[in-house]
Amino acid sequence: MLMQFMLLFSRQGKLRLQKWYVPLSDKEKKKITRELVQTVLARKPKMCSFLEWRDLKIVYKRYASLYFCCAIEDQDNELITLEIIHRYVELLDKYFGSVCELDIIFNFEKAYFILDEFLLGGEAQETSKKNVLKAIEQADLLQEVN
Amino acid sequence: MRELMVRAMYCEMLGYEADFVYIHAIKLAQQGTVLEKRVGISIFLKQNMYYLQDLQSTNLIEVCMALTVVSQIFPKDMIPAILPLVEEKLSHPKEIIRRKAVLALYKFYLIAPNQVQHIHGKFRKALCDKDPGVMMSSLHIYLQMIKENPASYKDLTGSFVTILRQVVGGKLPLDFNYHSVPAPWLQIQLLRILSLLGREDQSMSELMYDVLDESLRRAEMNHNITYAILYECVKAIYTIHPKAELLEKAARCIGNFVLSPKINLKYLGLKALTYVVQHDANLALQHQMTIIECLDHSDLIIKRETLELLFRITNAQNVTIIVEKMLGFLRLCNDDYTIIDLVGKVAELAEKYPFTIWFIQTMNVVFSLGGDLMQPDLPSNFLRLFADGSESEEQDRQLKLYAVDSYLAVLKGDCSHLPQRFLQVISWVLGEYSCLKEDVDQQEVIRLLKKLLEQRGVSSETRSWALSALTKLCKGPGYAELALELAESLSSSLDTVLRQQAHELCLLSQDSQLHARVLPHPAPSDNLEVDSSLSFLDGFVSDALAAGAAPYKPPHQRQEELSQQRALSLEPYGLSLPVTMSSCTLTDRQSPTFLSMSSDLSVLCVCSANTLMLEGVKRVWGKDGYIPQKEPSLTPAAVDEPSDVVQSPDQQGAAETSLPEPEPEPPQLDQEKQQLASSLFVGLGSQNSMSLLGKTEVAVPRFRRKARQHESASTSGTSESSSNSSHSSRSTTDSFLYGGLLEEEPATPIQNSYHTLNSTSENEGAATVSAKEDKQANSSQILGKSIVSQRNCSKSLPVAFPHSSDSMVLQLPSELQELPHSDVVSLTSDPHLSVSCCRVFREDALLLVLLLFNPTETALRDVAVELSCEEPLMLNTEEYGKLWLSISNDVKQNLKLLTGGGDPLRATLNALKDSLQLHIVDIIGSEGIVACHLLRGGPCLMHCRVHGASLAVWLRSPLPSLPDCLLYHCQRALQEH
């Protein structure tokens, strides 16, 4: 079930968000990112959302101009990972109100907070949309009070 | 600041280096407001310490954040520090905290399972938590644990089934619904756990049938998430003990998947099918048309998965076509991982059906496609199969002939692009079997192999394969010329293996008899018997040993010694250790470290400890008992009087009589004497230089305190805190004393009505102090009392106490007698004076009471007591080197170098030697090595190197604080110079 990492990148191949759940060197991360962005961008829209890459499975999905891309282990359930991506997008959407790429660029820290609240250490932590958003809102509130 | 930090984070996020801001991020996180905390924490995870503080916070959000960070990548060695805090959070009233804590523990479990072993009970509690979120988080842990050891969690099956039933039945709050499917993540997690529990266990499986059935039934909505659940269900159904009814339903599900127009579902269907066909191959038959379609799918991933499926259903009939498909895919593929994987699979399939021409063909393609990426055991497996052959001789022959033919054809073409592995295989086969084929001219084969040998871009490994093939072929006188030519061209090769082979070739081709013996033909298929003990070499070895050769050392030992030598050579005096490491000198060593000691009392264990280290374990190869192990002869109490004992200058001049040398104490000291030794050792005069003068004198030892605590002392000249940090693992009293010694501060001059201190020269770790006393003490006892480091200044209490003149037994002054104290022990005595000592343990200090007794009627004048706790350690360079390596605890420091007159290094070291009782082992160029050791304590080695105007000193000692202490005194000594 453990997710290895999650990448968000634009159609132009610009990295927007990255989250690594396994320890890797920076060099390795860069290499993986470059490789994956290339591979995923080269795929046609009608193609399967799953990729075999090295010994991992890549599950990716495109939302508007953004690609969400997760790496999971081979025996994991690809569909549920797809739904994790979808749930994350839903959360972003709900939080920002019809999210777009710019929201993530300018409020990337919020995007990270939401992701942390939703996935912890590569595992789905809280799948209830309401609870995640409540936690985020509380944190935001506290932050403003300060 | 915040703004800058955000920018830095953005840089980091884009993949640029921003290490330099981490520390600022931490600072920000420590002191800032919540927003700043969040900013600081969220990305810069590399530093970890700071959120320890946050974990203890009462603020909910802060705890949340800290736990979030904890659950991210976390170093193993930090876990013990964090664990109790996280554990505590398991019983936090807020569910979000509990949830995060459980996940953090899960993370810990993944990193270091044994560290969270004791809290398995708490996991159970988390599983029963009233909040479904917490329960769900605990499932992660359980999944992992059950994966590792299903048997011990069978009792939980019932609970898991119940939970799943509730979830499926929609009993959870609506929050957990995802597109009106109740808690899909939870369901999937549970299904996984159940499948693990039910595997090969009928009774467990029976518990699950119902709920699995229900899950299948409920998940009929047309949405991805239900498919995900279905997929997991199907997997579970096929994993656990089978039940026909469920299998049927599952099969239908798979059918739906495979037939689905949605490509993702198709993929998943294929994956499920791949999983399922192992149990039930018939299922594939139902979908064969779909599979065929998928095989030609435009998406490589689908193709790949289909091949995977086909691989599972291969049998003797379809293997040819499936392998063909796989090879076809291989040709298109350019991803290394896939190639390696597929090549392995093709080879696996092909090897199931060997001894056909098809096998050879397939393997040829595999070798040429897989190239050098493939697993290294593939070619050797192939060759082994090939050499073993089948039952039928004739078929075998045909096969080999075919192989030879095909390889000759390959070699005749352009083979520069062929992978090395393939060329190696070709060389071997040709060398071994080309002679089977009568119609092929051997010259032709040889020419081809020679061409291969000379071809550019061929690795030396391949060359050597080709060369050995040539060696096999070149038999009989006809090839001698060719062999010579080859040998000549290769004898200058840089590759030693090639050169050797060329040489062999040369010799073998000249002697056909030898050739037949070395390379019999056909090569025996059964394993050659190898005499792994190499017993046939024994004679040679013993001869060589008798002739004075060094005995063989096994590689690991050599490695060890090599590394030692290497380690040595980094250090300057390594050069001066000649061949000490070679076992010859090692075995010749007879005398262990010769320790010279001036003290009678403190010789006990130091020596044996040192000598033991010198003798390495030897392994001798060859005749046993060739080199008898020589036991190091222990000479534990080698006593001699050091010449360089420091004496107070004024005393030296005034010395009229001196006490006879103390008798060496036998090594077998009884317990009491041990104690005595330690008490002596604490600084009491080991009576190495006691001079008695007519005038009474009371010695008041002065102690120095090591540098570390000096600042505190300097604030108030008189106040000292006695810290008795024990740093020695001896008996408690010993270490107490020991510690006390090393930690002492210099006492302010001790004066009272009776004494005037006449401080003269000080010694390292101890001091020689002579104090003159006005009082004329004729025939009475003198009590010299050293008071060691007290807060309220040291003082000396000369107390005259009643004595019985007929008895040597001395008593403590009455005021000290109530205190706990050791027995009064006589240290030494002669007709003129006897010395006894006693330790008195006061609350704040350790008092050392020296009792000097003068039985004669003559007045005692000028008693000088020298206290020393450290003395030169007599070593030679070689022993020093060994000792150095065996000790850690490095301390490095630069010292002032004495200038003026001659060699500054020598001057400095001599100065140190004079004032600190050190032994200068050796001076080599700009470097010198010095040794000393504590009485009864460990050694301290010092390595000095002149570095510009300063002296770089590197100290090592088994006692952690000894180097510091010594260093401090070195500094003092040099300053005084």
CSV table of N, CA, C and O in Angstrom, one decimal, chain A residues 1 15-16 18-20 30 43 46-50 52 54 57 74-80 82-84 86-87 90 108 112-113 116-117 120-121 123-128 130 135 139-140 142-143 146, chain B residues 10 13-15 34-35 38 42 59 61 68 71-73 96 99-100 103 106-107 136 140 175-176 178-179 185 188-189 192 223-225 227-228 231-232 235 263-265 267-268 271 299 301 304-305 337:
chain,number,residue,atom,x,y,z
A,1,MET,N,0.8,-1.2,0.0
A,1,MET,CA,0.0,0.0,0.0
A,1,MET,C,0.9,1.3,0.0
A,1,MET,O,0.5,2.3,-0.4
A,15,LEU,N,7.9,20.8,-12.8
A,15,LEU,CA,7.5,20.2,-11.6
A,15,LEU,C,6.8,21.2,-10.7
A,15,LEU,O,7.3,22.3,-10.4
A,16,ARG,N,5.6,20.8,-10.2
A,16,ARG,CA,4.9,21.7,-9.3
A,16,ARG,C,4.9,21.3,-7.9
A,16,ARG,O,4.7,22.1,-7.0
A,18,GLN,N,6.3,17.9,-5.2
A,18,GLN,CA,6.9,16.5,-5.1
A,18,GLN,C,6.9,16.1,-3.7
A,18,GLN,O,7.1,16.9,-2.8
A,19,LYS,N,6.6,14.9,-3.5
A,19,LYS,CA,6.5,14.3,-2.1
A,19,LYS,C,7.1,12.9,-2.2
A,19,LYS,O,6.7,12.1,-2.9
A,20,TRP,N,8.2,12.7,-1.4
A,20,TRP,CA,8.8,11.5,-1.4
A,20,TRP,C,8.6,10.7,-0.1
A,20,TRP,O,8.8,11.3,1.0
A,30,LYS,N,16.1,13.6,-8.8
A,30,LYS,CA,16.1,14.4,-10.0
A,30,LYS,C,16.1,13.5,-11.2
A,30,LYS,O,15.3,13.8,-12.2
A,43,ARG,N,3.0,9.8,-23.3
A,43,ARG,CA,1.9,8.8,-23.5
A,43,ARG,C,0.7,9.6,-24.1
A,43,ARG,O,0.4,10.7,-23.7
A,46,LYS,N,-5.4,8.3,-24.6
A,46,LYS,CA,-6.3,7.1,-24.5
A,46,LYS,C,-5.6,6.0,-23.9
A,46,LYS,O,-6.2,4.9,-23.7
A,47,MET,N,-4.4,6.2,-23.6
A,47,MET,CA,-3.6,5.0,-23.0
A,47,MET,C,-3.9,4.8,-21.6
A,47,MET,O,-4.5,5.6,-20.9
A,48,CYS,N,-3.5,3.6,-21.2
A,48,CYS,CA,-3.7,3.2,-19.8
A,48,CYS,C,-3.0,4.1,-18.8
A,48,CYS,O,-1.9,4.6,-19.1
A,49,SER,N,-3.6,4.3,-17.7
A,49,SER,CA,-3.0,5.2,-16.7
A,49,SER,C,-1.9,4.6,-15.9
A,49,SER,O,-1.4,5.2,-14.9
A,50,PHE,N,-1.6,3.3,-16.2
A,50,PHE,CA,-0.6,2.6,-15.4
A,50,PHE,C,0.6,2.4,-16.2
A,50,PHE,O,0.5,2.2,-17.4
A,52,GLU,N,4.6,0.5,-16.1
A,52,GLU,CA,5.6,-0.2,-15.3
A,52,GLU,C,6.9,0.5,-15.5
A,52,GLU,O,7.3,0.8,-16.6
A,54,ARG,N,10.8,0.6,-13.9
A,54,ARG,CA,11.8,-0.1,-13.1
A,54,ARG,C,11.0,-1.3,-12.4
A,54,ARG,O,10.2,-2.0,-13.1
A,57,LYS,N,5.3,0.5,-10.1
A,57,LYS,CA,4.1,0.8,-10.9
A,57,LYS,C,3.9,2.3,-10.8
A,57,LYS,O,4.0,2.9,-9.7
A,74,ASP,N,4.5,-3.1,-7.0
A,74,ASP,CA,3.9,-3.9,-8.1
A,74,ASP,C,2.6,-4.5,-7.6
A,74,ASP,O,1.6,-4.6,-8.4
A,75,GLN,N,2.6,-5.1,-6.4
A,75,GLN,CA,1.4,-5.8,-6.0
A,75,GLN,C,0.2,-4.9,-5.5
A,75,GLN,O,-0.8,-5.4,-5.1
A,76,ASP,N,0.5,-3.6,-5.5
A,76,ASP,CA,-0.6,-2.7,-5.0
A,76,ASP,C,-1.7,-2.6,-6.0
A,76,ASP,O,-1.6,-3.0,-7.2
A,77,ASN,N,-2.8,-2.1,-5.5
A,77,ASN,CA,-4.0,-1.9,-6.3
A,77,ASN,C,-3.9,-0.5,-7.0
A,77,ASN,O,-3.9,0.5,-6.4
A,78,GLU,N,-3.8,-0.6,-8.3
A,78,GLU,CA,-3.6,0.6,-9.1
A,78,GLU,C,-4.8,1.5,-9.1
A,78,GLU,O,-4.7,2.7,-9.0
A,79,LEU,N,-6.0,0.8,-9.1
A,79,LEU,CA,-7.2,1.6,-9.2
A,79,LEU,C,-7.4,2.5,-7.9
A,79,LEU,O,-7.8,3.6,-8.0
A,80,ILE,N,-7.1,1.9,-6.8
A,80,ILE,CA,-7.3,2.7,-5.6
A,80,ILE,C,-6.3,3.8,-5.5
A,80,ILE,O,-6.6,4.9,-5.0
A,82,LEU,N,-5.4,5.4,-8.1
A,82,LEU,CA,-6.0,6.4,-9.0
A,82,LEU,C,-7.1,7.2,-8.2
A,82,LEU,O,-7.2,8.4,-8.4
A,83,GLU,N,-7.8,6.5,-7.4
A,83,GLU,CA,-8.8,7.2,-6.6
A,83,GLU,C,-8.2,8.1,-5.5
A,83,GLU,O,-8.8,9.1,-5.1
A,84,ILE,N,-7.0,7.7,-5.0
A,84,ILE,CA,-6.3,8.6,-4.1
A,84,ILE,C,-6.0,9.9,-4.8
A,84,ILE,O,-6.2,11.0,-4.2
A,86,HIS,N,-7.5,11.1,-7.2
A,86,HIS,CA,-8.8,11.8,-7.4
A,86,HIS,C,-9.2,12.5,-6.1
A,86,HIS,O,-9.7,13.7,-6.2
A,87,ARG,N,-9.1,11.8,-5.0
A,87,ARG,CA,-9.5,12.4,-3.8
A,87,ARG,C,-8.7,13.6,-3.4
A,87,ARG,O,-9.2,14.6,-3.0
A,90,GLU,N,-9.9,16.4,-5.4
A,90,GLU,CA,-11.2,16.9,-4.9
A,90,GLU,C,-10.9,17.8,-3.7
A,90,GLU,O,-11.6,18.8,-3.5
A,108,PHE,N,1.6,26.7,-2.8
A,108,PHE,CA,2.1,25.4,-2.8
A,108,PHE,C,2.1,24.8,-1.4
A,108,PHE,O,2.0,23.6,-1.2
A,112,TYR,N,0.8,21.3,0.0
A,112,TYR,CA,1.5,20.3,0.8
A,112,TYR,C,0.8,19.9,2.1
A,112,TYR,O,0.7,18.8,2.5
A,113,PHE,N,0.2,21.0,2.8
A,113,PHE,CA,-0.5,20.7,4.0
A,113,PHE,C,-1.6,19.7,3.8
A,113,PHE,O,-1.8,18.8,4.5
A,116,ASP,N,-0.3,16.3,3.3
A,116,ASP,CA,0.1,15.7,4.5
A,116,ASP,C,-1.0,15.3,5.4
A,116,ASP,O,-0.9,14.3,6.1
A,117,GLU,N,-2.1,16.0,5.3
A,117,GLU,CA,-3.2,15.7,6.1
A,117,GLU,C,-3.9,14.4,5.5
A,117,GLU,O,-4.5,13.6,6.3
A,120,LEU,N,-0.2,10.2,5.0
A,120,LEU,CA,0.9,10.3,6.0
A,120,LEU,C,1.9,9.2,5.8
A,120,LEU,O,1.5,8.0,5.9
A,121,GLY,N,3.1,9.6,5.5
A,121,GLY,CA,4.1,8.5,5.3
A,121,GLY,C,3.7,7.5,4.2
A,121,GLY,O,4.1,6.4,4.3
A,123,GLU,N,0.8,6.5,3.3
A,123,GLU,CA,-0.5,5.7,3.5
A,123,GLU,C,-1.6,6.7,3.6
A,123,GLU,O,-1.4,7.8,4.1
A,124,ALA,N,-2.7,6.3,3.1
A,124,ALA,CA,-3.9,7.1,3.3
A,124,ALA,C,-4.2,7.3,4.8
A,124,ALA,O,-4.3,6.3,5.5
A,125,GLN,N,-4.2,8.5,5.2
A,125,GLN,CA,-4.4,8.7,6.6
A,125,GLN,C,-5.9,9.0,7.0
A,125,GLN,O,-6.4,8.4,7.8
A,126,GLU,N,-6.4,9.9,6.2
A,126,GLU,CA,-7.8,10.3,6.5
A,126,GLU,C,-8.5,10.4,5.2
A,126,GLU,O,-8.1,11.2,4.3
A,127,THR,N,-9.5,9.6,5.0
A,127,THR,CA,-10.1,9.6,3.7
A,127,THR,C,-11.4,10.4,3.7
A,127,THR,O,-12.0,10.7,2.6
A,128,SER,N,-11.8,10.9,4.9
A,128,SER,CA,-13.0,11.7,4.9
A,128,SER,C,-12.6,13.1,4.5
A,128,SER,O,-11.8,13.8,5.1
A,130,LYS,N,-14.3,15.7,4.7
A,130,LYS,CA,-14.7,16.7,5.7
A,130,LYS,C,-13.6,16.9,6.7
A,130,LYS,O,-13.2,18.0,7.1
A,135,ALA,N,-9.3,19.8,9.5
A,135,ALA,CA,-8.0,19.9,10.1
A,135,ALA,C,-7.2,21.1,9.5
A,135,ALA,O,-6.5,21.8,10.2
A,139,ALA,N,-5.9,24.6,11.3
A,139,ALA,CA,-4.5,25.0,11.3
A,139,ALA,C,-4.4,26.4,10.7
A,139,ALA,O,-3.7,27.3,11.3
A,140,ASP,N,-5.2,26.7,9.7
A,140,ASP,CA,-5.2,28.0,9.1
A,140,ASP,C,-5.7,29.1,10.1
A,140,ASP,O,-5.1,30.1,10.2
A,142,LEU,N,-5.6,29.0,13.3
A,142,LEU,CA,-4.6,29.2,14.4
A,142,LEU,C,-3.5,30.1,13.9
A,142,LEU,O,-3.0,30.9,14.6
A,143,GLN,N,-3.2,29.8,12.6
A,143,GLN,CA,-2.1,30.6,12.0
A,143,GLN,C,-2.5,32.1,11.9
A,143,GLN,O,-1.6,32.9,12.2
A,146,ASN,N,-2.4,33.8,15.4
A,146,ASN,CA,-1.1,34.2,15.7
A,146,ASN,C,-0.6,35.4,15.0
A,146,ASN,O,0.4,35.9,15.1
B,10,TYR,N,10.8,27.3,-2.2
B,10,TYR,CA,10.4,27.2,-3.6
B,10,TYR,C,11.6,26.7,-4.4
B,10,TYR,O,11.4,25.8,-5.2
B,13,MET,N,12.0,23.1,-3.8
B,13,MET,CA,10.9,22.3,-4.4
B,13,MET,C,11.2,22.1,-5.9
B,13,MET,O,10.9,21.1,-6.4
B,14,LEU,N,11.8,23.1,-6.4
B,14,LEU,CA,12.1,23.0,-7.9
B,14,LEU,C,13.4,22.2,-8.1
B,14,LEU,O,13.8,21.9,-9.2
B,15,GLY,N,14.0,21.7,-7.0
B,15,GLY,CA,15.1,20.8,-7.2
B,15,GLY,C,16.4,21.4,-7.0
B,15,GLY,O,17.4,20.8,-7.3
B,34,VAL,N,2.8,30.4,14.6
B,34,VAL,CA,2.4,29.1,14.0
B,34,VAL,C,2.6,29.1,12.5
B,34,VAL,O,3.1,28.1,12.0
B,35,LEU,N,2.3,30.2,11.9
B,35,LEU,CA,2.5,30.2,10.5
B,35,LEU,C,4.0,29.9,10.1
B,35,LEU,O,4.3,29.1,9.3
B,38,ARG,N,4.8,26.4,10.6
B,38,ARG,CA,4.4,25.5,9.5
B,38,ARG,C,5.3,25.6,8.3
B,38,ARG,O,5.7,24.7,7.7
B,42,SER,N,7.4,22.3,7.3
B,42,SER,CA,6.8,21.4,6.3
B,42,SER,C,7.7,20.8,5.3
B,42,SER,O,7.5,19.7,4.8
B,59,ASN,N,-0.6,22.7,22.5
B,59,ASN,CA,-1.4,23.2,21.3
B,59,ASN,C,-1.6,22.0,20.4
B,59,ASN,O,-0.7,21.4,19.9
B,61,ILE,N,-2.6,21.9,17.3
B,61,ILE,CA,-2.1,22.0,15.9
B,61,ILE,C,-0.6,21.7,15.9
B,61,ILE,O,-0.1,21.0,15.0
B,68,THR,N,3.1,14.9,12.2
B,68,THR,CA,3.2,14.8,10.7
B,68,THR,C,4.7,14.7,10.3
B,68,THR,O,5.0,13.8,9.5
B,71,SER,N,6.2,11.4,11.2
B,71,SER,CA,5.9,10.3,10.3
B,71,SER,C,6.6,10.3,8.9
B,71,SER,O,6.5,9.4,8.2
B,72,GLN,N,7.1,11.4,8.6
B,72,GLN,CA,7.9,11.5,7.4
B,72,GLN,C,9.2,10.7,7.6
B,72,GLN,O,9.4,10.1,8.6
B,73,ILE,N,10.0,10.8,6.6
B,73,ILE,CA,11.3,10.1,6.7
B,73,ILE,C,12.0,10.4,8.0
B,73,ILE,O,12.2,11.6,8.3
B,96,ILE,N,-7.6,13.0,16.0
B,96,ILE,CA,-6.7,13.3,14.9
B,96,ILE,C,-5.2,13.1,15.5
B,96,ILE,O,-4.4,12.5,14.7
B,99,ARG,N,-4.7,9.3,15.7
B,99,ARG,CA,-4.5,8.8,14.3
B,99,ARG,C,-3.1,9.0,13.9
B,99,ARG,O,-2.4,8.1,13.4
B,100,LYS,N,-2.6,10.2,14.0
B,100,LYS,CA,-1.3,10.5,13.6
B,100,LYS,C,-0.2,9.8,14.4
B,100,LYS,O,0.8,9.3,13.8
B,103,LEU,N,0.0,6.3,13.1
B,103,LEU,CA,0.7,6.3,11.8
B,103,LEU,C,2.2,6.5,12.0
B,103,LEU,O,3.0,5.8,11.3
B,106,TYR,N,3.5,3.3,13.1
B,106,TYR,CA,3.6,2.4,11.9
B,106,TYR,C,4.9,2.7,11.2
B,106,TYR,O,5.6,1.7,10.8
B,107,LYS,N,5.2,3.9,11.0
B,107,LYS,CA,6.4,4.3,10.3
B,107,LYS,C,7.6,3.7,11.1
B,107,LYS,O,8.6,3.2,10.5
B,136,MET,N,-8.6,2.7,11.3
B,136,MET,CA,-8.1,2.5,10.0
B,136,MET,C,-6.5,2.6,10.0
B,136,MET,O,-5.9,1.8,9.3
B,140,HIS,N,-2.9,-0.4,9.0
B,140,HIS,CA,-1.7,-0.4,8.3
B,140,HIS,C,-0.6,-1.2,9.0
B,140,HIS,O,0.1,-2.0,8.4
B,175,ASP,N,-19.3,10.6,6.4
B,175,ASP,CA,-18.0,11.3,6.1
B,175,ASP,C,-17.1,10.4,5.3
B,175,ASP,O,-16.3,10.8,4.5
B,176,PHE,N,-17.1,9.1,5.7
B,176,PHE,CA,-16.2,8.2,5.1
B,176,PHE,C,-16.6,7.7,3.8
B,176,PHE,O,-15.8,6.9,3.2
B,178,TYR,N,-17.0,7.5,-0.1
B,178,TYR,CA,-16.3,8.1,-1.2
B,178,TYR,C,-17.2,7.8,-2.4
B,178,TYR,O,-17.4,6.6,-2.8
B,179,HIS,N,-17.8,8.8,-3.0
B,179,HIS,CA,-18.7,8.6,-4.1
B,179,HIS,C,-19.7,7.5,-3.7
B,179,HIS,O,-19.9,6.5,-4.4
B,185,TRP,N,-11.1,2.7,1.1
B,185,TRP,CA,-9.7,2.4,1.5
B,185,TRP,C,-9.7,1.4,2.7
B,185,TRP,O,-8.9,0.5,2.7
B,188,ILE,N,-10.5,-2.1,1.4
B,188,ILE,CA,-9.4,-2.7,0.7
B,188,ILE,C,-8.4,-3.2,1.7
B,188,ILE,O,-7.9,-4.3,1.5
B,189,GLN,N,-8.1,-2.4,2.6
B,189,GLN,CA,-7.2,-2.8,3.6
B,189,GLN,C,-7.6,-4.0,4.3
B,189,GLN,O,-6.8,-5.0,4.5
B,192,ARG,N,-7.3,-7.1,2.2
B,192,ARG,CA,-5.9,-7.6,2.1
B,192,ARG,C,-5.5,-8.4,3.4
B,192,ARG,O,-4.9,-9.5,3.3
B,223,HIS,N,-18.3,2.3,-11.0
B,223,HIS,CA,-17.3,3.4,-10.6
B,223,HIS,C,-16.0,2.8,-10.4
B,223,HIS,O,-15.9,1.6,-9.8
B,224,ASN,N,-15.0,3.5,-10.6
B,224,ASN,CA,-13.6,3.0,-10.4
B,224,ASN,C,-13.4,2.4,-9.0
B,224,ASN,O,-12.8,1.4,-8.9
B,225,ILE,N,-13.9,3.1,-8.1
B,225,ILE,CA,-13.6,2.7,-6.7
B,225,ILE,C,-14.2,1.4,-6.4
B,225,ILE,O,-13.6,0.5,-5.7
B,227,TYR,N,-14.6,-0.9,-8.6
B,227,TYR,CA,-13.8,-1.9,-9.3
B,227,TYR,C,-12.5,-2.2,-8.5
B,227,TYR,O,-12.1,-3.4,-8.4
B,228,ALA,N,-12.0,-1.2,-7.9
B,228,ALA,CA,-10.9,-1.4,-7.0
B,228,ALA,C,-11.2,-2.4,-5.9
B,228,ALA,O,-10.4,-3.3,-5.7
B,231,TYR,N,-11.6,-5.8,-7.4
B,231,TYR,CA,-10.3,-6.5,-7.7
B,231,TYR,C,-9.7,-7.1,-6.5
B,231,TYR,O,-9.2,-8.2,-6.5
B,232,GLU,N,-9.8,-6.3,-5.4
B,232,GLU,CA,-9.2,-6.8,-4.2
B,232,GLU,C,-9.9,-8.0,-3.6
B,232,GLU,O,-9.4,-9.0,-3.2
B,235,LYS,N,-9.0,-11.0,-5.7
B,235,LYS,CA,-7.7,-11.5,-5.2
B,235,LYS,C,-7.8,-12.3,-3.9
B,235,LYS,O,-7.2,-13.4,-3.8
B,263,ILE,N,-9.7,1.1,-20.6
B,263,ILE,CA,-8.3,0.5,-20.7
B,263,ILE,C,-7.7,0.2,-19.3
B,263,ILE,O,-7.1,-0.8,-19.1
B,264,ASN,N,-8.0,1.0,-18.4
B,264,ASN,CA,-7.5,0.8,-17.0
B,264,ASN,C,-8.1,-0.5,-16.4
B,264,ASN,O,-7.4,-1.3,-15.8
B,265,LEU,N,-9.4,-0.7,-16.7
B,265,LEU,CA,-10.0,-1.9,-16.2
B,265,LEU,C,-9.5,-3.1,-16.9
B,265,LEU,O,-9.3,-4.2,-16.3
B,267,TYR,N,-6.6,-3.5,-18.1
B,267,TYR,CA,-5.3,-3.8,-17.5
B,267,TYR,C,-5.4,-4.5,-16.2
B,267,TYR,O,-4.7,-5.5,-16.0
B,268,LEU,N,-6.3,-4.0,-15.4
B,268,LEU,CA,-6.5,-4.6,-14.1
B,268,LEU,C,-7.0,-6.0,-14.2
B,268,LEU,O,-6.6,-7.0,-13.5
B,271,LYS,N,-4.3,-8.3,-15.1
B,271,LYS,CA,-3.5,-8.5,-13.9
B,271,LYS,C,-4.2,-9.5,-13.0
B,271,LYS,O,-3.5,-10.5,-12.5
B,299,ASP,N,-1.1,-0.1,-26.7
B,299,ASP,CA,-0.4,0.3,-25.5
B,299,ASP,C,0.6,-0.8,-25.0
B,299,ASP,O,0.2,-1.9,-24.8
B,301,ILE,N,2.0,-1.3,-22.3
B,301,ILE,CA,1.8,-1.8,-21.0
B,301,ILE,C,0.8,-2.9,-21.0
B,301,ILE,O,1.0,-4.0,-20.3
B,304,ARG,N,2.5,-5.9,-22.4
B,304,ARG,CA,3.4,-6.5,-21.4
B,304,ARG,C,2.7,-7.3,-20.4
B,304,ARG,O,3.1,-8.4,-20.0
B,305,GLU,N,1.6,-6.8,-19.9
B,305,GLU,CA,0.8,-7.5,-18.9
B,305,GLU,C,0.2,-8.8,-19.6
B,305,GLU,O,0.2,-9.9,-18.9
B,337,TYR,N,14.9,-2.5,-17.7
B,337,TYR,CA,14.3,-3.3,-16.7
B,337,TYR,C,13.4,-4.4,-17.3
B,337,TYR,O,13.5,-5.5,-17.0
